[in-house]
Amino acid sequence: MRDSNFLKEHNGRLMWHPMTSPQDSVEQPPKIITAADGVSITDVDGHRVIDGVGGLWNVNLGYSCQPVKDAIAAQLDTLPYYSTFRGTSNDAVIELSYELSQFFAPDGLSRAFFTSGGSDSVETSLRLARQYHKLRGDEGRTKFLSLKKGYHGTHIGGASVNGNANFRNAYEPLLPGCFHIPAPYTYRNPFNESDPAKLAQLCLQALEDEIAFQGANTIAAMIMEPILGAGGVIPPHPSFAPAVQEICNRNGILLITDEVITAYGRTGAWSGARLWGIQPDMMATAKAITNGYFPFGAVMLGDRMIDVFEENPSAKIGHGYTYSGHPVGAAAALACLAETKRLNVIDNAAARGTQLYQGCQALMEKHSIIGDVRGGYGLMTAIEMVSDRETKAPIDAATATLVQETAYQNGAMVRVSGPNLILSPSLILTKADATALLNALEAGFAAV
C-alpha cells in the first residue's frame, strides 16, 4: 500500500465519491479507513473507533467474520466466476437458492433472482412487476406507488420511486408513472398528526385515494421499506403494513418490500415483512446477504409471481446482470446465512437496539439540539437534529458536521444525512460497545 502521505495528498482529488460533490471531497477530505476488526474501524492515522454505521447498514456480523472470508477464498480457488445466463449455472448458487427458499418460507417467498446489489434488486423487482401484468394480459398496469421519504437505490427506476428529492432533482425527468404517498412520519407530515395509529390511517386513506384517482387497473406495484431507513429510520405503526398489503391485494397491485436494509435480522426479526406479519409478492434484498464482503443481492419471489412465470413458455425474463448468481458471492452468502442463523443475531439486535434507542432518548432530555429520536425495532436508530425545537427548523450543516466529527474523535463513526444522525451498527455489537457509542454521541452533542 502507498504510504499515508501519498493517500492524504490524493484523498478526494482523483475519485468522485457517492452522495457528495467533488468539491466537498476536496474541502472536507473523507476519512481514510485502512483496517477493521470486530465492530471497529481504523483510519490512516491509527485512530480506532467503533463503527456505528455498520459499513453502510450491511456489515451485520462485523469485520472479523472468518467463515465468510474462508468461503470467499475457497470459492476463488475452485470457480472464481461463471455466468448464470441461459444454459449455465453453478453449484454454489444452486445451494444458495435452496437455503434462501428455506429461510424466507415464513414470508411466503421461495424463488430467487440474483443481482449485484440493492439498486439492482429494486430495478429487477420493478421490471418483473411490469412483466407479471403483461403476462396476465393487463398491459395497462405500468405505474408504481411508493412512500415519500422512502429510499430505493440509485438506478433510474429506483430514483423514480424514491421519495427524497435529493436523489431525484438532478436526474429528472425520471420514469413516468411513479406516484408518492405521505409517509407515516410522526415528526413531520402534511396532516400535522403526531399519533402513530391515527397517522397510519391518514396515510392509508391517501393510498386508497391515489389508487382511485390513478385507476387500480393502471398500477403495477407498490414498493415500500418496512421501516424507512435512509430517510431517517421511520417505523410505521404496526397496523400500517398489513393494511397496505390488504389494499394492494384488493386492487390487484403487487406488493414489493424493499428489504435491502431490513432483511437478515436488522430489525430484531429475520425480515421486515415478518416483523409486521405480511407476505409480499417480491422482496428486494442485498447488503447483509454477504456481510458486505462481496457485492451481491437477491430478489425473493412469492406465489403470485411463481404462478404466472413458471410453466409458461411466454415468460422469458429479458433481464439480468453479468454478475447475477456470481459463485463467489453465492459462497459468501451461504457462509453468511449459516453464521447469521448460528449466532441468532435477531436477539442481540433487539436487545442492543433497545439500549441504543433508550440511550438516545435520554440524550434528547439533555440536549435541545435533538428534536426527535426514532427507532425501537432492532439496530436502526435516528436522531433528528434541529436548531429550534419549537419550530422544528433543521440544524445547519456546519453544526451537524461538528457533532459527527466530535463523536468520531471520541471513539465512534456515526452517519449524518441532512438533519438526521443515523446509527446502524453491526448486529454483534456488545453492551459495552453500545455504551461507548452513546458516550461518543454525548461528547458530540455537548460540543454544540
Coordinates of C-alpha atoms in Angstrom, one line a residue:
M1 CA 0.0 0.0 0.0
R2 CA 1.2 3.5 -0.7
D3 CA 2.3 5.5 2.4
S4 CA -0.1 7.7 4.4
N5 CA 1.4 10.9 2.8
F6 CA 0.5 9.7 -0.7
L7 CA -3.0 8.7 0.4
K8 CA -3.7 12.1 2.1
E9 CA -2.3 14.0 -0.9
H10 CA -4.6 12.3 -3.3
N11 CA -7.6 11.9 -1.0
G12 CA -10.7 13.4 -2.6
R13 CA -8.9 14.6 -5.7
L14 CA -9.0 11.9 -8.3
M15 CA -12.1 9.9 -7.1
W16 CA -15.6 11.2 -7.3
H17 CA -17.4 9.9 -4.2
P18 CA -21.1 8.9 -4.0
M19 CA -23.6 11.1 -2.3
T20 CA -21.5 14.3 -2.2
S21 CA -19.9 16.8 -4.6
P22 CA -16.3 16.6 -5.9
Q23 CA -15.7 20.0 -4.3
D24 CA -16.8 18.8 -0.9
S25 CA -14.4 15.9 -1.0
V26 CA -11.6 18.3 -1.6
E27 CA -12.6 20.8 1.0
Q28 CA -13.6 18.2 3.6
P29 CA -11.4 15.1 2.8
P30 CA -13.1 11.9 3.7
K31 CA -11.8 9.7 6.5
I32 CA -9.3 7.2 5.0
I33 CA -10.2 3.8 6.6
T34 CA -7.3 1.3 6.3
A35 CA -8.2 -1.5 8.6
A36 CA -11.2 -3.1 10.5
D37 CA -11.8 -5.8 13.0
G38 CA -14.8 -6.8 15.2
V39 CA -17.1 -3.8 15.2
S40 CA -14.3 -1.3 14.9
I41 CA -12.5 0.6 12.1
T42 CA -9.1 2.2 12.0
D43 CA -8.1 5.2 9.9
V44 CA -4.8 6.0 8.2
D45 CA -3.5 7.8 11.3
G46 CA -4.2 4.8 13.5
H47 CA -7.3 6.3 15.2
R48 CA -9.6 3.3 16.0
V49 CA -13.3 3.8 16.6
I50 CA -16.5 1.8 16.9
D51 CA -18.3 1.7 13.6
G52 CA -21.8 3.0 14.4
V53 CA -22.7 2.8 10.7
G54 CA -22.0 -0.9 10.2
G55 CA -20.2 -0.2 6.9
L56 CA -23.4 1.1 5.3
W57 CA -26.1 -0.9 7.1
N58 CA -24.5 -4.1 5.8
V59 CA -21.7 -5.5 8.0
N60 CA -24.1 -7.2 10.3
L61 CA -21.6 -9.8 11.5
G62 CA -18.7 -7.4 11.9
Y63 CA -15.3 -7.2 10.2
S64 CA -13.8 -10.4 11.6
C65 CA -16.3 -13.0 10.3
Q66 CA -13.9 -15.7 9.3
P67 CA -16.3 -18.2 7.8
V68 CA -17.4 -15.8 5.1
K69 CA -13.7 -14.9 4.4
D70 CA -12.8 -18.6 4.2
A71 CA -15.8 -19.3 1.9
I72 CA -14.7 -16.5 -0.5
A73 CA -11.1 -17.7 -0.6
A74 CA -12.1 -21.3 -1.2
Q75 CA -14.5 -20.4 -4.0
L76 CA -11.9 -18.2 -5.7
D77 CA -9.6 -21.3 -5.8
T78 CA -12.4 -23.5 -7.2
L79 CA -14.6 -21.4 -9.5
P80 CA -13.9 -17.7 -9.4
Y81 CA -16.6 -16.9 -12.0
Y82 CA -19.1 -18.2 -14.4
S83 CA -22.3 -16.8 -15.9
T84 CA -25.8 -17.9 -14.9
F85 CA -27.3 -16.7 -18.2
R86 CA -29.4 -19.2 -20.2
G87 CA -27.6 -22.5 -20.4
T88 CA -25.2 -22.4 -17.4
S89 CA -25.3 -22.4 -13.7
N90 CA -23.0 -23.2 -10.7
D91 CA -23.2 -25.4 -7.7
A92 CA -22.8 -22.5 -5.1
V93 CA -25.8 -20.6 -6.4
I94 CA -28.0 -23.6 -6.6
E95 CA -27.3 -24.4 -3.0
L96 CA -27.9 -20.8 -2.1
S97 CA -31.3 -20.8 -3.8
Y98 CA -32.3 -23.8 -1.7
E99 CA -31.1 -22.2 1.6
L100 CA -32.9 -18.9 0.8
S101 CA -36.1 -20.7 -0.1
Q102 CA -36.0 -22.3 3.4
F103 CA -35.0 -19.0 5.2
F104 CA -37.8 -16.9 3.6
A105 CA -40.5 -19.6 3.6
P106 CA -42.3 -17.8 6.5
D107 CA -42.5 -14.7 4.3
G108 CA -44.2 -16.8 1.5
L109 CA -41.1 -16.5 -0.8
S110 CA -39.5 -19.5 -2.4
R111 CA -37.8 -18.4 -5.6
A112 CA -34.7 -16.2 -6.1
F113 CA -33.4 -13.9 -8.8
F114 CA -29.8 -12.9 -8.1
T115 CA -28.3 -9.4 -8.6
S116 CA -25.2 -7.4 -7.8
G117 CA -26.7 -5.2 -5.0
G118 CA -29.6 -3.3 -3.7
S119 CA -30.2 -0.9 -6.5
D120 CA -30.2 -3.9 -8.9
S121 CA -32.6 -5.8 -6.7
V122 CA -35.1 -2.9 -6.8
E123 CA -34.7 -2.5 -10.6
T124 CA -35.3 -6.2 -11.0
S125 CA -38.5 -6.1 -8.9
L126 CA -39.9 -3.2 -10.8
R127 CA -39.2 -4.8 -14.2
L128 CA -40.7 -8.2 -13.1
A129 CA -43.8 -6.4 -11.8
R130 CA -44.5 -4.9 -15.2
Q131 CA -43.8 -8.2 -16.9
Y132 CA -46.1 -10.0 -14.5
H133 CA -49.1 -7.9 -15.5
K134 CA -48.2 -8.1 -19.2
L135 CA -48.1 -11.9 -19.0
R136 CA -51.6 -11.8 -17.4
G137 CA -52.9 -9.6 -20.2
D138 CA -53.0 -6.4 -18.0
E139 CA -50.7 -4.3 -20.3
G140 CA -52.1 -1.1 -18.8
R141 CA -50.7 -1.8 -15.3
T142 CA -47.4 0.1 -15.6
K143 CA -47.4 2.6 -12.7
F144 CA -45.7 2.4 -9.3
L145 CA -46.6 3.7 -5.9
S146 CA -44.2 4.3 -3.1
L147 CA -43.8 6.4 0.1
K148 CA -42.3 9.9 0.4
K149 CA -39.1 9.7 2.4
G150 CA -38.5 6.2 1.1
Y151 CA -35.2 5.2 -0.4
H152 CA -34.9 2.6 -3.2
G153 CA -31.4 3.0 -4.6
T154 CA -29.9 4.9 -7.5
H155 CA -30.9 3.4 -10.8
I156 CA -33.4 5.4 -12.9
G157 CA -36.2 3.1 -11.8
G158 CA -35.1 3.3 -8.1
A159 CA -34.7 7.0 -8.3
S160 CA -38.1 7.3 -9.8
V161 CA -39.8 5.6 -6.9
N162 CA -37.5 7.3 -4.3
G163 CA -39.3 9.7 -2.1
N164 CA -36.5 12.1 -1.5
A165 CA -35.8 15.0 -3.8
N166 CA -32.0 14.8 -3.1
F167 CA -31.8 11.7 -5.2
R168 CA -34.2 12.9 -7.9
N169 CA -33.9 16.5 -8.9
A170 CA -30.5 16.4 -10.7
Y171 CA -31.6 13.5 -12.8
E172 CA -35.1 14.4 -13.9
P173 CA -37.1 13.7 -16.0
L174 CA -37.3 10.2 -14.4
L175 CA -39.5 7.2 -15.1
P176 CA -43.1 8.4 -15.8
G177 CA -46.0 6.9 -13.8
C178 CA -44.5 6.9 -10.3
F179 CA -46.6 8.4 -7.5
H180 CA -45.8 9.0 -3.9
I181 CA -47.9 8.6 -0.8
P182 CA -47.2 10.5 2.5
A183 CA -45.0 8.5 4.8
P184 CA -46.1 7.6 8.4
Y185 CA -43.5 10.1 9.8
T186 CA -44.9 11.4 13.0
Y187 CA -42.4 14.2 13.4
R188 CA -43.2 15.9 10.1
N189 CA -46.2 15.1 7.9
P190 CA -48.8 17.1 5.9
F191 CA -51.6 16.1 8.3
N192 CA -49.9 17.6 11.4
E193 CA -50.7 14.4 13.2
S194 CA -48.3 13.0 15.9
D195 CA -50.3 10.0 16.9
P196 CA -48.8 7.0 15.1
A197 CA -52.0 5.0 14.8
K198 CA -54.1 8.0 13.5
L199 CA -51.3 9.0 11.1
A200 CA -51.2 5.4 9.7
Q201 CA -54.9 5.6 8.9
L202 CA -54.5 9.0 7.2
C203 CA -51.6 7.7 5.1
L204 CA -53.7 4.6 4.2
Q205 CA -56.6 6.9 3.2
A206 CA -54.2 8.8 1.0
L207 CA -53.1 5.5 -0.6
E208 CA -56.7 4.5 -1.3
D209 CA -57.4 7.9 -2.7
E210 CA -54.3 7.8 -5.1
I211 CA -55.3 4.3 -6.3
A212 CA -58.8 5.5 -7.0
F213 CA -57.5 8.6 -8.8
Q214 CA -55.0 6.8 -11.0
G215 CA -57.2 3.7 -11.5
A216 CA -56.2 0.4 -10.0
N217 CA -56.1 -1.1 -13.5
T218 CA -53.1 1.2 -14.3
I219 CA -50.9 0.3 -11.3
A220 CA -48.3 -2.5 -11.4
A221 CA -46.9 -2.4 -7.8
M222 CA -46.4 -0.7 -4.5
I223 CA -42.9 -0.7 -3.2
M224 CA -42.0 0.3 0.4
E225 CA -39.4 -0.3 3.1
P226 CA -40.9 -2.0 6.1
I227 CA -39.0 0.6 8.2
L228 CA -37.8 3.6 6.2
G229 CA -34.0 3.6 6.6
A230 CA -32.0 6.3 4.7
G231 CA -35.0 8.6 5.0
G232 CA -34.3 8.8 8.8
V233 CA -35.4 5.5 10.4
I234 CA -39.2 5.9 10.2
P235 CA -41.0 2.9 11.7
P236 CA -44.7 2.9 10.9
H237 CA -47.5 2.0 13.3
P238 CA -47.9 -1.9 13.4
S239 CA -51.3 -1.5 11.7
F240 CA -49.8 0.1 8.6
A241 CA -48.0 -2.6 6.6
P242 CA -50.8 -5.2 7.0
A243 CA -53.3 -2.6 5.8
V244 CA -51.1 -1.7 2.8
Q245 CA -51.0 -5.4 1.8
E246 CA -54.8 -5.7 2.1
I247 CA -55.3 -2.6 -0.1
C248 CA -52.8 -3.9 -2.7
N249 CA -54.3 -7.4 -2.8
R250 CA -57.8 -6.0 -3.1
N251 CA -56.8 -3.9 -6.0
G252 CA -54.6 -6.5 -7.9
I253 CA -51.5 -4.5 -7.1
L254 CA -48.2 -6.3 -6.4
L255 CA -46.5 -5.5 -3.1
I256 CA -42.7 -5.2 -3.1
T257 CA -40.9 -4.8 0.2
D258 CA -37.5 -3.2 -0.2
E259 CA -35.5 -5.1 2.4
V260 CA -32.0 -4.2 1.3
I261 CA -31.6 -2.9 4.8
T262 CA -34.2 -4.8 6.9
A263 CA -33.7 -8.4 5.7
Y264 CA -31.4 -10.8 7.6
G265 CA -32.0 -9.6 11.1
R266 CA -31.5 -5.9 11.5
T267 CA -35.0 -5.1 12.8
G268 CA -34.8 -7.8 15.5
A269 CA -36.9 -10.1 13.2
W270 CA -35.5 -12.1 10.3
S271 CA -37.2 -9.7 7.8
G272 CA -39.2 -6.5 7.9
A273 CA -42.1 -8.4 6.4
R274 CA -42.0 -10.9 9.2
L275 CA -41.8 -8.1 11.7
W276 CA -45.2 -6.7 10.6
G277 CA -46.7 -10.1 9.7
I278 CA -47.1 -9.6 6.0
Q279 CA -46.2 -11.7 2.9
P280 CA -45.1 -9.5 -0.1
D281 CA -45.1 -10.7 -3.6
M282 CA -41.4 -9.7 -4.0
M283 CA -38.7 -8.8 -1.6
A284 CA -35.6 -6.9 -2.7
T285 CA -32.5 -7.9 -0.6
A286 CA -28.8 -7.3 -0.6
K287 CA -26.3 -5.6 1.8
A288 CA -26.1 -8.1 4.7
I289 CA -26.6 -11.1 2.5
T290 CA -22.7 -11.4 2.3
N291 CA -21.9 -9.2 5.3
G292 CA -20.7 -6.5 2.9
Y293 CA -17.8 -8.7 1.9
F294 CA -18.9 -9.2 -1.7
P295 CA -21.4 -7.2 -3.9
F296 CA -24.4 -9.4 -4.1
G297 CA -28.2 -9.3 -3.9
A298 CA -31.3 -11.4 -4.3
V299 CA -34.9 -10.7 -5.2
M300 CA -37.2 -13.2 -3.5
L301 CA -40.4 -14.1 -5.2
G302 CA -43.8 -15.4 -3.9
D303 CA -46.7 -17.5 -5.2
R304 CA -48.3 -14.9 -7.4
M305 CA -45.1 -14.4 -9.3
I306 CA -44.5 -18.2 -9.5
D307 CA -48.0 -18.9 -10.8
V308 CA -47.5 -16.6 -13.8
F309 CA -43.9 -17.1 -14.7
E310 CA -43.4 -20.9 -14.2
E311 CA -44.6 -23.4 -16.7
N312 CA -45.2 -20.5 -19.1
P313 CA -43.2 -20.5 -22.4
S314 CA -44.0 -16.8 -22.9
A315 CA -42.4 -15.8 -19.6
K316 CA -38.9 -15.2 -20.9
I317 CA -37.0 -12.9 -18.5
G318 CA -35.1 -10.5 -20.7
H319 CA -33.2 -9.0 -17.8
G320 CA -30.1 -9.9 -15.8
Y321 CA -26.6 -8.9 -14.8
T322 CA -23.2 -10.2 -15.7
Y323 CA -22.7 -11.0 -12.0
S324 CA -26.1 -12.4 -11.3
G325 CA -25.5 -15.6 -9.2
H326 CA -21.8 -15.0 -9.1
P327 CA -20.3 -18.1 -7.5
V328 CA -18.0 -16.2 -5.1
G329 CA -20.9 -14.1 -4.0
A330 CA -23.1 -17.1 -3.6
A331 CA -20.4 -18.9 -1.5
A332 CA -20.1 -15.8 0.7
A333 CA -23.9 -15.6 1.1
L334 CA -24.1 -19.3 2.1
A335 CA -21.5 -18.9 4.8
C336 CA -23.0 -15.6 5.9
L337 CA -26.5 -17.0 6.2
A338 CA -25.3 -20.0 8.2
E339 CA -23.4 -17.8 10.6
T340 CA -26.3 -15.4 10.9
K341 CA -28.6 -18.2 11.9
R342 CA -25.9 -19.8 14.2
L343 CA -25.5 -16.6 16.1
N344 CA -29.3 -15.9 16.1
V345 CA -28.5 -12.3 15.7
I346 CA -32.1 -11.1 16.0
D347 CA -31.9 -11.5 19.8
N348 CA -28.9 -9.3 20.1
A349 CA -30.2 -6.8 17.5
A350 CA -33.3 -6.4 19.6
A351 CA -31.5 -6.0 22.9
R352 CA -28.8 -3.7 21.8
G353 CA -31.3 -1.8 19.6
T354 CA -33.4 -1.1 22.7
Q355 CA -30.3 0.0 24.6
L356 CA -29.3 2.5 21.8
Y357 CA -32.9 3.8 21.4
Q358 CA -33.4 4.4 25.1
G359 CA -29.9 5.9 25.4
C360 CA -30.7 8.3 22.5
Q361 CA -34.0 9.2 24.2
A362 CA -32.0 10.1 27.4
L363 CA -29.7 12.3 25.3
M364 CA -32.7 14.1 24.0
E365 CA -33.7 15.1 27.5
K366 CA -30.3 16.7 27.9
H367 CA -29.7 18.4 24.6
S368 CA -32.1 20.7 22.9
I369 CA -30.4 20.2 19.5
I370 CA -32.3 16.8 19.4
G371 CA -35.8 17.3 18.1
D372 CA -36.8 13.6 17.6
V373 CA -35.5 10.1 18.3
R374 CA -36.8 7.2 16.2
G375 CA -36.2 3.5 16.4
G376 CA -37.2 0.8 18.8
Y377 CA -37.1 -2.0 16.3
G378 CA -33.6 -3.6 16.3
L379 CA -30.3 -1.9 15.5
M380 CA -31.6 1.1 13.5
T381 CA -32.0 4.4 15.3
A382 CA -32.1 8.0 14.1
I383 CA -31.6 11.3 15.9
E384 CA -33.2 14.3 14.1
M385 CA -31.3 17.4 14.9
V386 CA -32.9 20.8 14.9
S387 CA -31.8 24.4 15.5
D388 CA -35.1 25.2 17.3
R389 CA -37.4 22.6 18.9
E390 CA -40.5 24.8 18.8
T391 CA -40.3 25.4 15.0
K392 CA -38.5 22.2 14.2
A393 CA -36.1 24.1 12.0
P394 CA -33.5 21.7 10.7
I395 CA -29.9 22.0 12.0
D396 CA -27.3 23.7 9.8
A397 CA -24.8 21.6 8.1
A398 CA -21.8 23.0 10.0
T399 CA -23.3 22.1 13.4
A400 CA -24.3 18.7 12.2
T401 CA -20.7 18.1 11.0
L402 CA -19.3 19.3 14.3
V403 CA -21.4 16.7 16.1
Q404 CA -20.3 14.0 13.8
E405 CA -16.6 14.9 13.9
T406 CA -16.6 15.3 17.7
A407 CA -18.2 11.8 18.1
Y408 CA -15.5 10.4 15.8
Q409 CA -12.7 11.9 17.9
N410 CA -14.4 10.4 20.9
G411 CA -14.5 6.9 19.6
A412 CA -17.5 6.4 17.2
M413 CA -18.1 6.7 13.5
V414 CA -21.7 7.9 13.0
R415 CA -23.5 9.0 9.9
V416 CA -25.1 12.3 9.3
S417 CA -27.6 12.6 6.4
G418 CA -29.2 16.0 6.3
P419 CA -30.6 16.7 9.8
N420 CA -30.5 13.0 10.7
L421 CA -27.8 11.3 12.7
I422 CA -28.2 7.6 11.8
L423 CA -27.0 4.6 13.8
S424 CA -26.9 1.2 12.1
P425 CA -24.1 -0.8 13.8
S426 CA -23.2 -4.4 13.4
L427 CA -25.7 -6.9 14.9
I428 CA -22.9 -8.4 17.1
L429 CA -22.5 -5.1 19.0
T430 CA -21.9 -5.7 22.7
K431 CA -23.5 -3.8 25.6
A432 CA -20.1 -2.1 26.2
D433 CA -19.9 -1.2 22.5
A434 CA -23.3 0.4 22.6
T435 CA -22.4 2.3 25.8
A436 CA -19.2 3.6 24.1
L437 CA -21.3 4.7 21.1
L438 CA -23.7 6.7 23.4
N439 CA -20.7 8.2 25.2
A440 CA -19.3 9.4 21.9
L441 CA -22.6 10.9 21.0
E442 CA -22.8 12.6 24.3
A443 CA -19.5 14.3 23.6
G444 CA -20.7 15.3 20.1
F445 CA -23.9 17.0 21.4
A446 CA -22.0 18.6 24.3
A447 CA -19.7 20.3 21.8
V448 CA -22.5 22.3 20.3

